[in-house]
Short mmCIF file of C-alpha atoms and ligand atoms in Angstrom, two decimals:
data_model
loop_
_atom_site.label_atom_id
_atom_site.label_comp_id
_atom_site.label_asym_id
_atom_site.label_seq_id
_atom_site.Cartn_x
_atom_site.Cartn_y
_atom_site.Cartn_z
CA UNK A 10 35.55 -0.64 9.79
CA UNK A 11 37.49 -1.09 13.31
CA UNK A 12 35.50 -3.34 15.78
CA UNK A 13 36.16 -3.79 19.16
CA UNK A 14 34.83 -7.63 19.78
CA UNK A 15 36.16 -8.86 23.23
CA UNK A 16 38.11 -13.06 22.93
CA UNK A 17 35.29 -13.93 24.73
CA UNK A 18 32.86 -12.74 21.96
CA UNK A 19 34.85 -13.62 19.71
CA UNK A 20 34.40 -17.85 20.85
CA UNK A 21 30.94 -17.33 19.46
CA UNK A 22 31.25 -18.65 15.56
CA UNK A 23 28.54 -16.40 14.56
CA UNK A 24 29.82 -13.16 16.40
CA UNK A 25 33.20 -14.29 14.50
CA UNK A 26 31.74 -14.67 11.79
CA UNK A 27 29.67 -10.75 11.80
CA UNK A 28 33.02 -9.45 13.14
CA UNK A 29 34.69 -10.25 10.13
CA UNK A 30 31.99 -8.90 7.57
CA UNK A 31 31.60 -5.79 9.48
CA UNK A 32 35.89 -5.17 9.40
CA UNK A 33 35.43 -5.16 5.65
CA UNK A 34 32.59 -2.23 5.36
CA UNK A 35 34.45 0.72 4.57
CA UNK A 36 31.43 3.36 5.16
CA UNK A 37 31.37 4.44 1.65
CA UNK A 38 28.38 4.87 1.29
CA UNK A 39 27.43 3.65 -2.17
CA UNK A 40 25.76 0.71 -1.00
CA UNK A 41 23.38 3.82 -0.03
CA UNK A 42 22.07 4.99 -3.74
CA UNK A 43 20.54 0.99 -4.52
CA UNK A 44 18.72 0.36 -1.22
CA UNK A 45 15.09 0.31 -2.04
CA UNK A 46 14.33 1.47 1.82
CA UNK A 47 16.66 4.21 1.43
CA UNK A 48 15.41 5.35 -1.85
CA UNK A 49 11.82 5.08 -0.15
CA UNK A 50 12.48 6.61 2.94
CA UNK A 51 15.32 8.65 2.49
CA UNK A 52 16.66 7.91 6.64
CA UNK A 53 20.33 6.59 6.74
CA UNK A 54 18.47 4.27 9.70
CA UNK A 55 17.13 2.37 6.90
CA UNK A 56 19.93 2.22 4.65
CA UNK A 57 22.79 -0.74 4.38
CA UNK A 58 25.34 1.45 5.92
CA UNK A 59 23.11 2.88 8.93
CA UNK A 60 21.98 -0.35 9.54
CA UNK A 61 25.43 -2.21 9.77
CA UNK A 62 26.18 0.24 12.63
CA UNK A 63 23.44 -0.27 14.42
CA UNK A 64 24.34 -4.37 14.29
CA UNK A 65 28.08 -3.31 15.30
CA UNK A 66 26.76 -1.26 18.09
CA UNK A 67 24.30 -3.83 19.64
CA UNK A 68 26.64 -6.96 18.89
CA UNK A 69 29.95 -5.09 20.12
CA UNK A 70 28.49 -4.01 23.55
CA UNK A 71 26.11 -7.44 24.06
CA UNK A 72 23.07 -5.51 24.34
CA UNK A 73 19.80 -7.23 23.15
CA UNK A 74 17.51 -5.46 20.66
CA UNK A 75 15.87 -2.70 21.26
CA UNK A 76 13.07 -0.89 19.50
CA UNK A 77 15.38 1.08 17.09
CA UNK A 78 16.85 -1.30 16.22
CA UNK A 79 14.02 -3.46 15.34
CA UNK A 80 12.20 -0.99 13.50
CA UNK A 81 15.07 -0.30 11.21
CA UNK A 82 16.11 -4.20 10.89
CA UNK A 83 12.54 -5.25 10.19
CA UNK A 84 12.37 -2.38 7.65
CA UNK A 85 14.99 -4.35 5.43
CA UNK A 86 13.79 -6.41 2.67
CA UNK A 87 16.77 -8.64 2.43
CA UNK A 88 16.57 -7.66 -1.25
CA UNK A 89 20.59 -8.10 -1.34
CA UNK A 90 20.61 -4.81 -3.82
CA UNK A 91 23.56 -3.41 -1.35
CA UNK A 92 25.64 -7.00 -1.48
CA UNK A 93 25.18 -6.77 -5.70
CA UNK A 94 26.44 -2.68 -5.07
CA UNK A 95 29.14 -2.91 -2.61
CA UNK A 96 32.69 -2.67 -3.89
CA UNK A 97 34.38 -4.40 -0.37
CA UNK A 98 32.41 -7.34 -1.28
CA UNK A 99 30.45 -6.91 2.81
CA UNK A 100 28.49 -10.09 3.01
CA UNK A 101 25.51 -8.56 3.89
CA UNK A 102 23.30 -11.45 4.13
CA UNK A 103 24.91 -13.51 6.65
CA UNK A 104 25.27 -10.17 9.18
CA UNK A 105 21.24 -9.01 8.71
CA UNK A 106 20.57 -12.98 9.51
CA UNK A 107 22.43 -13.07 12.31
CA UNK A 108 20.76 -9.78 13.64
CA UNK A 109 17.41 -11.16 13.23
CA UNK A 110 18.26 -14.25 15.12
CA UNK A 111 19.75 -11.83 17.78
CA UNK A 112 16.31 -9.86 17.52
CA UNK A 113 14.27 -12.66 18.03
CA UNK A 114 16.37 -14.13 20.80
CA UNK A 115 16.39 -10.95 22.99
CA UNK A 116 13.49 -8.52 21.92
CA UNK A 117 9.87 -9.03 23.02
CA UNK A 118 7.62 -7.39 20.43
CA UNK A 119 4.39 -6.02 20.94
CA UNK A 120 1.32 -8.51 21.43
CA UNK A 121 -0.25 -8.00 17.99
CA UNK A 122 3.32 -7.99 16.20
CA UNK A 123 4.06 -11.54 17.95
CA UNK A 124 0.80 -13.22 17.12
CA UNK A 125 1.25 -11.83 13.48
CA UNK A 126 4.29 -13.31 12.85
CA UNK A 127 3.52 -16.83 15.00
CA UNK A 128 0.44 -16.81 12.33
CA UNK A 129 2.87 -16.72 9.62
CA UNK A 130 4.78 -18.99 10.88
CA UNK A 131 2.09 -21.66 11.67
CA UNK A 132 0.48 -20.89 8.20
CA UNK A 133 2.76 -20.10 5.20
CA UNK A 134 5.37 -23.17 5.15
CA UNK A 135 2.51 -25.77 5.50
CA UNK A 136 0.40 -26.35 2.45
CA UNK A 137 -2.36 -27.44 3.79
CA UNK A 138 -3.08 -24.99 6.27
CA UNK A 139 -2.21 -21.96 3.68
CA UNK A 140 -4.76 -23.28 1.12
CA UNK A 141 -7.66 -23.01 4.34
CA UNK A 142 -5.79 -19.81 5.02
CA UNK A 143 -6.64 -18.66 1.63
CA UNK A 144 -10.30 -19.81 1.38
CA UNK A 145 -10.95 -18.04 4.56
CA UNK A 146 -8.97 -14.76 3.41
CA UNK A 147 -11.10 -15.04 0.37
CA UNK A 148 -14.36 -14.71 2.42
CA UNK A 149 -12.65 -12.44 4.86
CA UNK A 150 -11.44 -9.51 2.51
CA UNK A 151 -14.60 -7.32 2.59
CA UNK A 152 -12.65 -6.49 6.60
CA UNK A 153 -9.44 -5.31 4.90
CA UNK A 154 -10.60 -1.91 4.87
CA UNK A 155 -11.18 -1.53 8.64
CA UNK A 156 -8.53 -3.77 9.89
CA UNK A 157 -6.15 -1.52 7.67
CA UNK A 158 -7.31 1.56 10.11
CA UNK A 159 -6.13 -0.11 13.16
CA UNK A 160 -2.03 -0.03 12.82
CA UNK A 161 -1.24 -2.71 14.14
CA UNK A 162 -3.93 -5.27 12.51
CA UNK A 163 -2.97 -3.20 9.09
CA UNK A 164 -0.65 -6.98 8.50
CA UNK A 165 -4.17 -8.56 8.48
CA UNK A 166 -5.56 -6.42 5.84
CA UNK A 167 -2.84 -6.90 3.49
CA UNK A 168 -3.22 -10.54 4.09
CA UNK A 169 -6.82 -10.34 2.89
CA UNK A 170 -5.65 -8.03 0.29
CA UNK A 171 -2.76 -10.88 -1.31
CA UNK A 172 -5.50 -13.84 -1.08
CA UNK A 173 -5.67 -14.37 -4.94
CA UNK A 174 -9.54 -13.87 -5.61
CA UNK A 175 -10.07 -17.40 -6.92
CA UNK A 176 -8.33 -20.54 -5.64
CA UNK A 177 -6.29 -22.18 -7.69
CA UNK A 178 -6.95 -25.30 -9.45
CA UNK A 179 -5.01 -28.14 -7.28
CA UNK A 180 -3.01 -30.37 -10.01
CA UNK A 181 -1.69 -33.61 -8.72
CA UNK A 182 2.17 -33.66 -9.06
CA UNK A 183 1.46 -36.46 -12.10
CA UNK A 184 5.23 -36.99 -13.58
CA UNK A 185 5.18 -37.60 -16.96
CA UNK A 186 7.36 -40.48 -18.52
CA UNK A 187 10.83 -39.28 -19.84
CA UNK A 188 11.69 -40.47 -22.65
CA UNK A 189 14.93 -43.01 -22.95
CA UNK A 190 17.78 -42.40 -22.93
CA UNK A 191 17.40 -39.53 -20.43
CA UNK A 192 19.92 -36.72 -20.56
CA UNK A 193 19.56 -36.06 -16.92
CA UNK A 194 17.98 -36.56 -13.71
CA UNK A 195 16.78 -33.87 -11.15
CA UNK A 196 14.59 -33.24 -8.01
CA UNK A 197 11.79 -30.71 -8.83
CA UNK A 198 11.48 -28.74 -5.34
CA UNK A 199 7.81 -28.54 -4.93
CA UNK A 200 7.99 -26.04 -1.71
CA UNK A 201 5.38 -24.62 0.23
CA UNK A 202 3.41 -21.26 -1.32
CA UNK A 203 4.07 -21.75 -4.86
CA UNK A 204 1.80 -24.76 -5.17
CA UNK A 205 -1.19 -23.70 -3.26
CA UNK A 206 -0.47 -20.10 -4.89
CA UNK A 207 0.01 -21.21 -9.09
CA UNK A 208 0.72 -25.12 -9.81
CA UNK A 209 0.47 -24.14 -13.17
CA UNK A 210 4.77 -23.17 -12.48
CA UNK A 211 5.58 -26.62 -11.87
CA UNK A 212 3.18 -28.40 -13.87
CA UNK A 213 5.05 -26.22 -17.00
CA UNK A 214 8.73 -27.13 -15.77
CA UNK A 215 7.61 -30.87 -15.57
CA UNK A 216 6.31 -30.62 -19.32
CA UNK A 217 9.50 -28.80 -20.69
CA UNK A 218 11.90 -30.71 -18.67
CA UNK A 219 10.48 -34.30 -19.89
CA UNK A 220 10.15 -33.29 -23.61
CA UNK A 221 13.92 -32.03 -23.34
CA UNK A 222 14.55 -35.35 -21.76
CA UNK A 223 15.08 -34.76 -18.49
CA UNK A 224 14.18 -37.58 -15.67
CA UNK A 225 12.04 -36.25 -12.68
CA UNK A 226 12.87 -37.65 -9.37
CA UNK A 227 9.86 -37.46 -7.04
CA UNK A 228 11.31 -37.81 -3.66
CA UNK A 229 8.43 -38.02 -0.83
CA UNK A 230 8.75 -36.04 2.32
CA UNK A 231 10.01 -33.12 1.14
CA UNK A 232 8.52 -29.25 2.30
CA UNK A 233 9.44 -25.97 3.12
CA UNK A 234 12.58 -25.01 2.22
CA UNK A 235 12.69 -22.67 5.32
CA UNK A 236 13.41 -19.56 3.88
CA UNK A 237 10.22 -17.74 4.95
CA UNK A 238 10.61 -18.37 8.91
CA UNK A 239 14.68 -17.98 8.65
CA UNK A 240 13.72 -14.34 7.33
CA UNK A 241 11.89 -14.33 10.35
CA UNK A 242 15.09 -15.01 12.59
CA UNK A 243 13.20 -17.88 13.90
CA UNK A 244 16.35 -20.01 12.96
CA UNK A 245 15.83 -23.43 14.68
CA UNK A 246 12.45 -23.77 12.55
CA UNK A 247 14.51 -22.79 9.92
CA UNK A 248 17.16 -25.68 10.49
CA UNK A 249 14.51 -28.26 10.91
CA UNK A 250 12.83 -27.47 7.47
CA UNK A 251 16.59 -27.24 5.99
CA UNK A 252 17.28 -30.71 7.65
CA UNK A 253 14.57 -32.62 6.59
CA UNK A 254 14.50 -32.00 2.94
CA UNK A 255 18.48 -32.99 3.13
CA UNK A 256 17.73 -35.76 4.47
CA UNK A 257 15.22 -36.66 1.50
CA UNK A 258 17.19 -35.25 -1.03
CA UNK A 259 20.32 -36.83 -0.03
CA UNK A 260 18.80 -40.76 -0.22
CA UNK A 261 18.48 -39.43 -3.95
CA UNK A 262 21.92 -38.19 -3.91
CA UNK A 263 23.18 -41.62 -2.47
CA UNK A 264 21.29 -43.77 -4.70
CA UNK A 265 23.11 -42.09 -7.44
CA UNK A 266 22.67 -40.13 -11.38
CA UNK A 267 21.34 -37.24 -9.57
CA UNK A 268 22.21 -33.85 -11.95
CA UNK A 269 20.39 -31.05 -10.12
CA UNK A 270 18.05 -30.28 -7.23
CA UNK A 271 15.85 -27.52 -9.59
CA UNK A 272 13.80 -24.78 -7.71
CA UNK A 273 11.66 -22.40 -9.37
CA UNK A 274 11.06 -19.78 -6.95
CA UNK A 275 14.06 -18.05 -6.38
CA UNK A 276 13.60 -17.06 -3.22
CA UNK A 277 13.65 -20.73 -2.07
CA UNK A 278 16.77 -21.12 -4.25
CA UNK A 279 18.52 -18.65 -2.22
CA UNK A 280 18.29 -20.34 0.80
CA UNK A 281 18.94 -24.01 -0.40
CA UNK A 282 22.05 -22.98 -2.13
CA UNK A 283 23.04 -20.92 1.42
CA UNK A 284 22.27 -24.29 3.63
CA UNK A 285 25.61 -25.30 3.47
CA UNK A 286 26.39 -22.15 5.40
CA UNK A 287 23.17 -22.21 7.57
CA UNK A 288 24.56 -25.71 8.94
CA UNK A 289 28.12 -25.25 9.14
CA UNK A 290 28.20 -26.09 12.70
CA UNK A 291 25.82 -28.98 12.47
CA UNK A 292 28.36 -31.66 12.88
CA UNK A 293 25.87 -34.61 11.63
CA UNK A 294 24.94 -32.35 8.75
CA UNK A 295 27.13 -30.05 7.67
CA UNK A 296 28.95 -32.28 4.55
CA UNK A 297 25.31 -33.11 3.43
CA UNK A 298 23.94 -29.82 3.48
CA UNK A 299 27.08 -28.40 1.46
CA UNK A 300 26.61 -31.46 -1.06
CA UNK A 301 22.66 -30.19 -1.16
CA UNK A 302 23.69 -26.78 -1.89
CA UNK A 303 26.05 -27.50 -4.67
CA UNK A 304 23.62 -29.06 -6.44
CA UNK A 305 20.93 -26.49 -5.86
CA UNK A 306 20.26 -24.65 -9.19
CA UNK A 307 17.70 -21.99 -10.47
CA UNK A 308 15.86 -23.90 -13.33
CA UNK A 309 16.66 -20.91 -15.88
CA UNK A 310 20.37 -21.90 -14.84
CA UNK A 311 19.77 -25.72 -15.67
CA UNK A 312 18.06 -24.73 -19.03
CA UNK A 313 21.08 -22.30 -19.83
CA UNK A 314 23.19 -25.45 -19.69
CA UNK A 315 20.97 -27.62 -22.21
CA UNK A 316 21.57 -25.02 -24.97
CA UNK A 317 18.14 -24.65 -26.13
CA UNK A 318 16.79 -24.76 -30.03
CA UNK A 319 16.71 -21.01 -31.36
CA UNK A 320 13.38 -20.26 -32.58
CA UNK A 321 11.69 -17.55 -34.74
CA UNK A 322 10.38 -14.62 -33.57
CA UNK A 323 6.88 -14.28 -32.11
CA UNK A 324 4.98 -11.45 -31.76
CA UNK A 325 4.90 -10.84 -27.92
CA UNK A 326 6.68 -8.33 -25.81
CA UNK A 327 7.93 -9.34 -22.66
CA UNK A 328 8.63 -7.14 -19.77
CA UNK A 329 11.29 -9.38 -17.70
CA UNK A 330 10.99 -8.30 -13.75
CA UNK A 331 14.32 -10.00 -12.04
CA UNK A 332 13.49 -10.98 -8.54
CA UNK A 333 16.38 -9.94 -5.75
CA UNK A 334 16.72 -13.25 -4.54
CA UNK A 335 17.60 -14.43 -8.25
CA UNK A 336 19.69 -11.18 -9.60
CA UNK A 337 21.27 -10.48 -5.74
CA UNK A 338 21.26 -13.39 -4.15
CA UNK A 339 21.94 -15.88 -6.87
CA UNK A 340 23.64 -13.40 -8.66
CA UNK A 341 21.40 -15.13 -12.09
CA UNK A 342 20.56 -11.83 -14.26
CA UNK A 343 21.16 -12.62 -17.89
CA UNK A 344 20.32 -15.80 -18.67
CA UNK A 345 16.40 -16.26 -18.22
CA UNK A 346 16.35 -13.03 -20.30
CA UNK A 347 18.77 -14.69 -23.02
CA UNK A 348 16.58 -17.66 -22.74
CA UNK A 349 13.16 -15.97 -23.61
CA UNK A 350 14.83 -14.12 -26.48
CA UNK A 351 16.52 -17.53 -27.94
CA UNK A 352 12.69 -18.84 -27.42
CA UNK A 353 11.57 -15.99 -29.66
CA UNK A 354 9.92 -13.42 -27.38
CA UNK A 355 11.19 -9.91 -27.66
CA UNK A 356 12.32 -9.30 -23.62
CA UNK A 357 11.81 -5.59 -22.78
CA UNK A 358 13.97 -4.27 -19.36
CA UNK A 359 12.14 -2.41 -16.87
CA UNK A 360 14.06 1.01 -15.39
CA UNK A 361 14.74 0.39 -11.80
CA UNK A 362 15.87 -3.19 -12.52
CA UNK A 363 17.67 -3.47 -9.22
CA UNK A 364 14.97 -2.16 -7.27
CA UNK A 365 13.02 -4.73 -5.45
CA UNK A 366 9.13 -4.89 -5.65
CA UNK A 367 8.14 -5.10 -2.20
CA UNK A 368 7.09 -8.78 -2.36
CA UNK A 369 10.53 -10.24 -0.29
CA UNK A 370 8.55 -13.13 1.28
CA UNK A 371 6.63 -11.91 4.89
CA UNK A 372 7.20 -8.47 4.18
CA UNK A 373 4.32 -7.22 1.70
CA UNK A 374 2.08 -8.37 5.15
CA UNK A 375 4.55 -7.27 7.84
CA UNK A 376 5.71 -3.50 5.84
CA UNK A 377 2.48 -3.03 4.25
CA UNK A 378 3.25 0.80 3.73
CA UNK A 379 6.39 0.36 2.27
CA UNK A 380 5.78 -2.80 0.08
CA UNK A 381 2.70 -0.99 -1.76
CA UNK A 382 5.24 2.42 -2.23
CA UNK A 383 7.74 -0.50 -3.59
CA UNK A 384 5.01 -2.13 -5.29
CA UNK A 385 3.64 1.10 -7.29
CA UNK A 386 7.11 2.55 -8.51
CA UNK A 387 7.77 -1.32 -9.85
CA UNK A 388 4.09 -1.58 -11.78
CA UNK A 389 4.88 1.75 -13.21
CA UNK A 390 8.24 0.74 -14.64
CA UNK A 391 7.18 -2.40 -16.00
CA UNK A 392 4.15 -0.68 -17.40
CA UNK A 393 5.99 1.78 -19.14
CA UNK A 394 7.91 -0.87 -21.15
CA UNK A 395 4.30 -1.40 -23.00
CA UNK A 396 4.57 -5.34 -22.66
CA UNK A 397 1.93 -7.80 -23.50
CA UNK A 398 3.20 -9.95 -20.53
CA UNK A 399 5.40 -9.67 -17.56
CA UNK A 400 7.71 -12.98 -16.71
CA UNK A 401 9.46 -13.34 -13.28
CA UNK A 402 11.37 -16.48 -11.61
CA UNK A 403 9.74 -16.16 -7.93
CA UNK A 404 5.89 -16.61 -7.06
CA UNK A 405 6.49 -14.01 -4.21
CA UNK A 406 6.77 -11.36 -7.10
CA UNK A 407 4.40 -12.85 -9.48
CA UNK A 408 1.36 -12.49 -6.20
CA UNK A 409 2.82 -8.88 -5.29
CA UNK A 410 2.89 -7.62 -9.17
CA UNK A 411 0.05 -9.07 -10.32
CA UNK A 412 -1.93 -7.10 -7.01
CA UNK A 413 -0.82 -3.54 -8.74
CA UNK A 414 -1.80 -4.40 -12.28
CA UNK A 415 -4.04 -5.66 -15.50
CA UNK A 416 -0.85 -7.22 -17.32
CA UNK A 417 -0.60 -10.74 -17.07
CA UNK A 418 1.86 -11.82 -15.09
CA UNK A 419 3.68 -15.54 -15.88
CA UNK A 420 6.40 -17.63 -14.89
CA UNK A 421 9.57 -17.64 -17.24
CA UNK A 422 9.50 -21.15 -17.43
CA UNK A 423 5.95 -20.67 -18.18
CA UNK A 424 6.06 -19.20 -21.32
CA UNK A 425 9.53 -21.25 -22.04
CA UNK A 426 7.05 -24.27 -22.21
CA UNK A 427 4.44 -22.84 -24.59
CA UNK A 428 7.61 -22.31 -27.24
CA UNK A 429 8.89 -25.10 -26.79
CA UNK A 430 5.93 -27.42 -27.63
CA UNK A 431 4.01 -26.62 -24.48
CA UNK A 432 0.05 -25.20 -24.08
CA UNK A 433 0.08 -21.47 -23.94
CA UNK A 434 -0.14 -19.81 -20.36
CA UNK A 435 -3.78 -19.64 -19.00
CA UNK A 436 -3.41 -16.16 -17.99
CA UNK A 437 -2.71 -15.52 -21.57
CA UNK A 438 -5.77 -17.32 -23.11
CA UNK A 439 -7.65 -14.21 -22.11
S1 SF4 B 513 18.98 -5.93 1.79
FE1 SF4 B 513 17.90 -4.44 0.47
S2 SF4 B 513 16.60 -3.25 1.90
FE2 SF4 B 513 18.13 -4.35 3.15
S3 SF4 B 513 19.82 -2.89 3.39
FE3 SF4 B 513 20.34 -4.14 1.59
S4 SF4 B 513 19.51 -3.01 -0.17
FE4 SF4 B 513 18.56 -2.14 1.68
S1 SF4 B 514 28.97 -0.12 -0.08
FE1 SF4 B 514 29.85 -1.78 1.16
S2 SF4 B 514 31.68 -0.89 2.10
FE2 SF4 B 514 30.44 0.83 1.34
S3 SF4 B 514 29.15 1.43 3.13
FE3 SF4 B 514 27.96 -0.02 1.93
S4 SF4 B 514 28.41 -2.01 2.86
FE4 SF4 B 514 30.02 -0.60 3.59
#
């Protein structure tokens, strides 16, 4: 595609740095046929390609956001289906980022739309304040149907709607005692939603990973990985979250032995492994965050590597959902499948597999229309596989499936610990 960036835009790193993803887009179009907005809504506004011209047009001629182009930019999902389809290899992730910083910087939303997404913000990274959050959804929800009447409060009602119906049990992080000689050493990421959401996730991964040997580091300090508010294009509360868990991680690093940083929502993992790029131009942090990001690692990726026992077959059909953020933006699509069948379930693939579910962190609340369109055509898919259980690698999928159906709904790792010596799943007990 032919741009027509002035030198003077051109000093700007990050207009660089679009400039040169949007030269390699060579409108074909086929980017098109995989984009779960396009699919839905069948606009070339809300496609990959439509969308990359309307970032070249507001970039190129310095213009801030308008409505437009917010409505078709906050329509995306980030899902990363077109970067896993494109043949040019366009980097789409690092061009719809920088637009939403660019949105945020220059576009003044409409009252409710701003408070929404400051309530987000203030909520969802901290732990403490989502689990009140959640208690008070829980009492709340009987308002979801006439708060979803008024448009704009309609982000509210699907809040109320996601509030699991019972809170779950808190679990102290209690790291059991590897035994010795360990074969490795890792940070657990603990992260934000996924332990007010399900500690039963980590509590599993702890189990496995000690009875295969595997040291736990428990670093203190450590939070949000960011990835929630950088969707957001609120990018300097993104780069405060990224900084601080560097800086915990990488007194770890320093003191030496350490194999992996291990994240089991793959949605965080995404963003870790990308905050080498996200910091780039952070002189004082740039070499750590790249260090950080190297060792970043999907915990299906780390098991892959510890060539786990085969064992015999068990009776249980699994219906394997891959989250976007672990088959697009991690690019990880075989291996938690291959690990589930070398574990002894039979792993069942859904049609649509590339399709996102409509989960993609804020969005079920922000899209609620086109989250629960995304969120029906994925049930029905998985459904039709006839599973006894669904397994995904990121919570944000396990909350937004498990809303749209009676199938249990488990962590890979989950049931990966119940073969390998672990107790089964709850949600499987009946
Ligand atoms: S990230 Fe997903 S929703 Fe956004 S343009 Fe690409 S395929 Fe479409
Ligand atoms: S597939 Fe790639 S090159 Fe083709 S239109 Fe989409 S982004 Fe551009």
């Amino acid at each position: 595609m032919q741009t027509s960036f002035t030198p003077e835009q051109l000093a700007d790193p990050h207009v660089a740095e679009s400039e040169k993803i949007l030269r390699r887009c060579v409108h074909c179009g086929f980017c098109t046929a995989t984009c779960p907005t396009y699919v839905t809504l069948g606009n070339e506004l809300d496609s990959p390609r439509g969308r990359i011209y309307l970032i070249k047009d507001m970039l190129e001629n310095d213009r801030p956001a308008d409505r437009e182009v917010v409505t078709h930019i906050d329509r995306c999902l980030s899902c990363l289906a077109c970067t896993t389809t494109c043949p040019s290899g366009v980097d789409y992730m690092h061009l719809i980022d920088h637009a939403r910083v660019h949105i945020e910087q220059t576009y003044r939303r409409p009252l409710a739309d701003r408070l929404i997404r400051d309530l987000l913000a203030a909520i969802l990274p901290y732990p403490a304040r989502f689990r009140a959050a959640l208690a008070l959804a829980r009492i709340a929800r009987p308002l979801a149907p006439f708060l979803r009447r008024m448009k704009p409060l309609a982000p509210l009602a699907a809040m109320l709607d996601l509030a699991p119906r019972r809170a779950a049990k808190r679990a102290a992080r209690t790291i059991p005692a590897a035994p010795v000689p360990t074969r490795g050493r890792v940070i657990l990421l603990d992260g934000c939603a996924q332990p007010t959401l399900d500690p039963g996730i980590n509590a599993a991964t702890l189990r496995l990973l000690t009875r295969l040997g595997i040291a736990v580091a428990n670093p203190k300090g450590e939070g949000c990985c960011g990835a929630l508010v950088h969707h957001m294009g609120r990018e300097a509360q993104a780069l405060d979250f990224a900084r601080r868990n560097i800086d915990v991680w990488m007194r770890e690093v320093d003191a030496g032995g350490l194999d992996a940083i291990l994240v089991t929502a793959s949605g965080c993992g995404t963003t870790i492994k990308d905050y080498g790029h996200m910091l780039r131009l952070d002189p004082l942090y740039a070499e750590k965050a790249a260090t950080i990001s190297a060792l970043a690692k999907d915990i299906t990726e780390y098991l892959s590597a510890l060539d786990l026992e085969t064992l015999p077959k068990r009776d249980l059909v699994v219906a394997y959902h891959s989250a976007c953020s672990l088959q697009h933006g991690q690019k990880i699509t075989a291996l938690p499948k291959r690990l589930l069948q070398t574990a002894g379930f039979t792993v069942r693939d859904p049609a649509e597999g590339h399709l996102c579910c409509g989960s993609a962190g804020t969005y079920n609340i922000l899209q609620p229309e086109i989250s629960a369109t995304l969120k029906r055509r994925k049930v029905k898919n998985l459904e039709a596989t006839r599973p006894d259980v669904i397994a995904a690698g990121n919570i944000g999928c396990l909350t937004q499936i498990a809303s749209g159906t009676a199938i249990p709904i488990v962590h890979t790792v989950e049931l990966l610990d119940w073969a390998y010596g672990g107790p089964k799943p709850v949600k499987l007990t009946g």
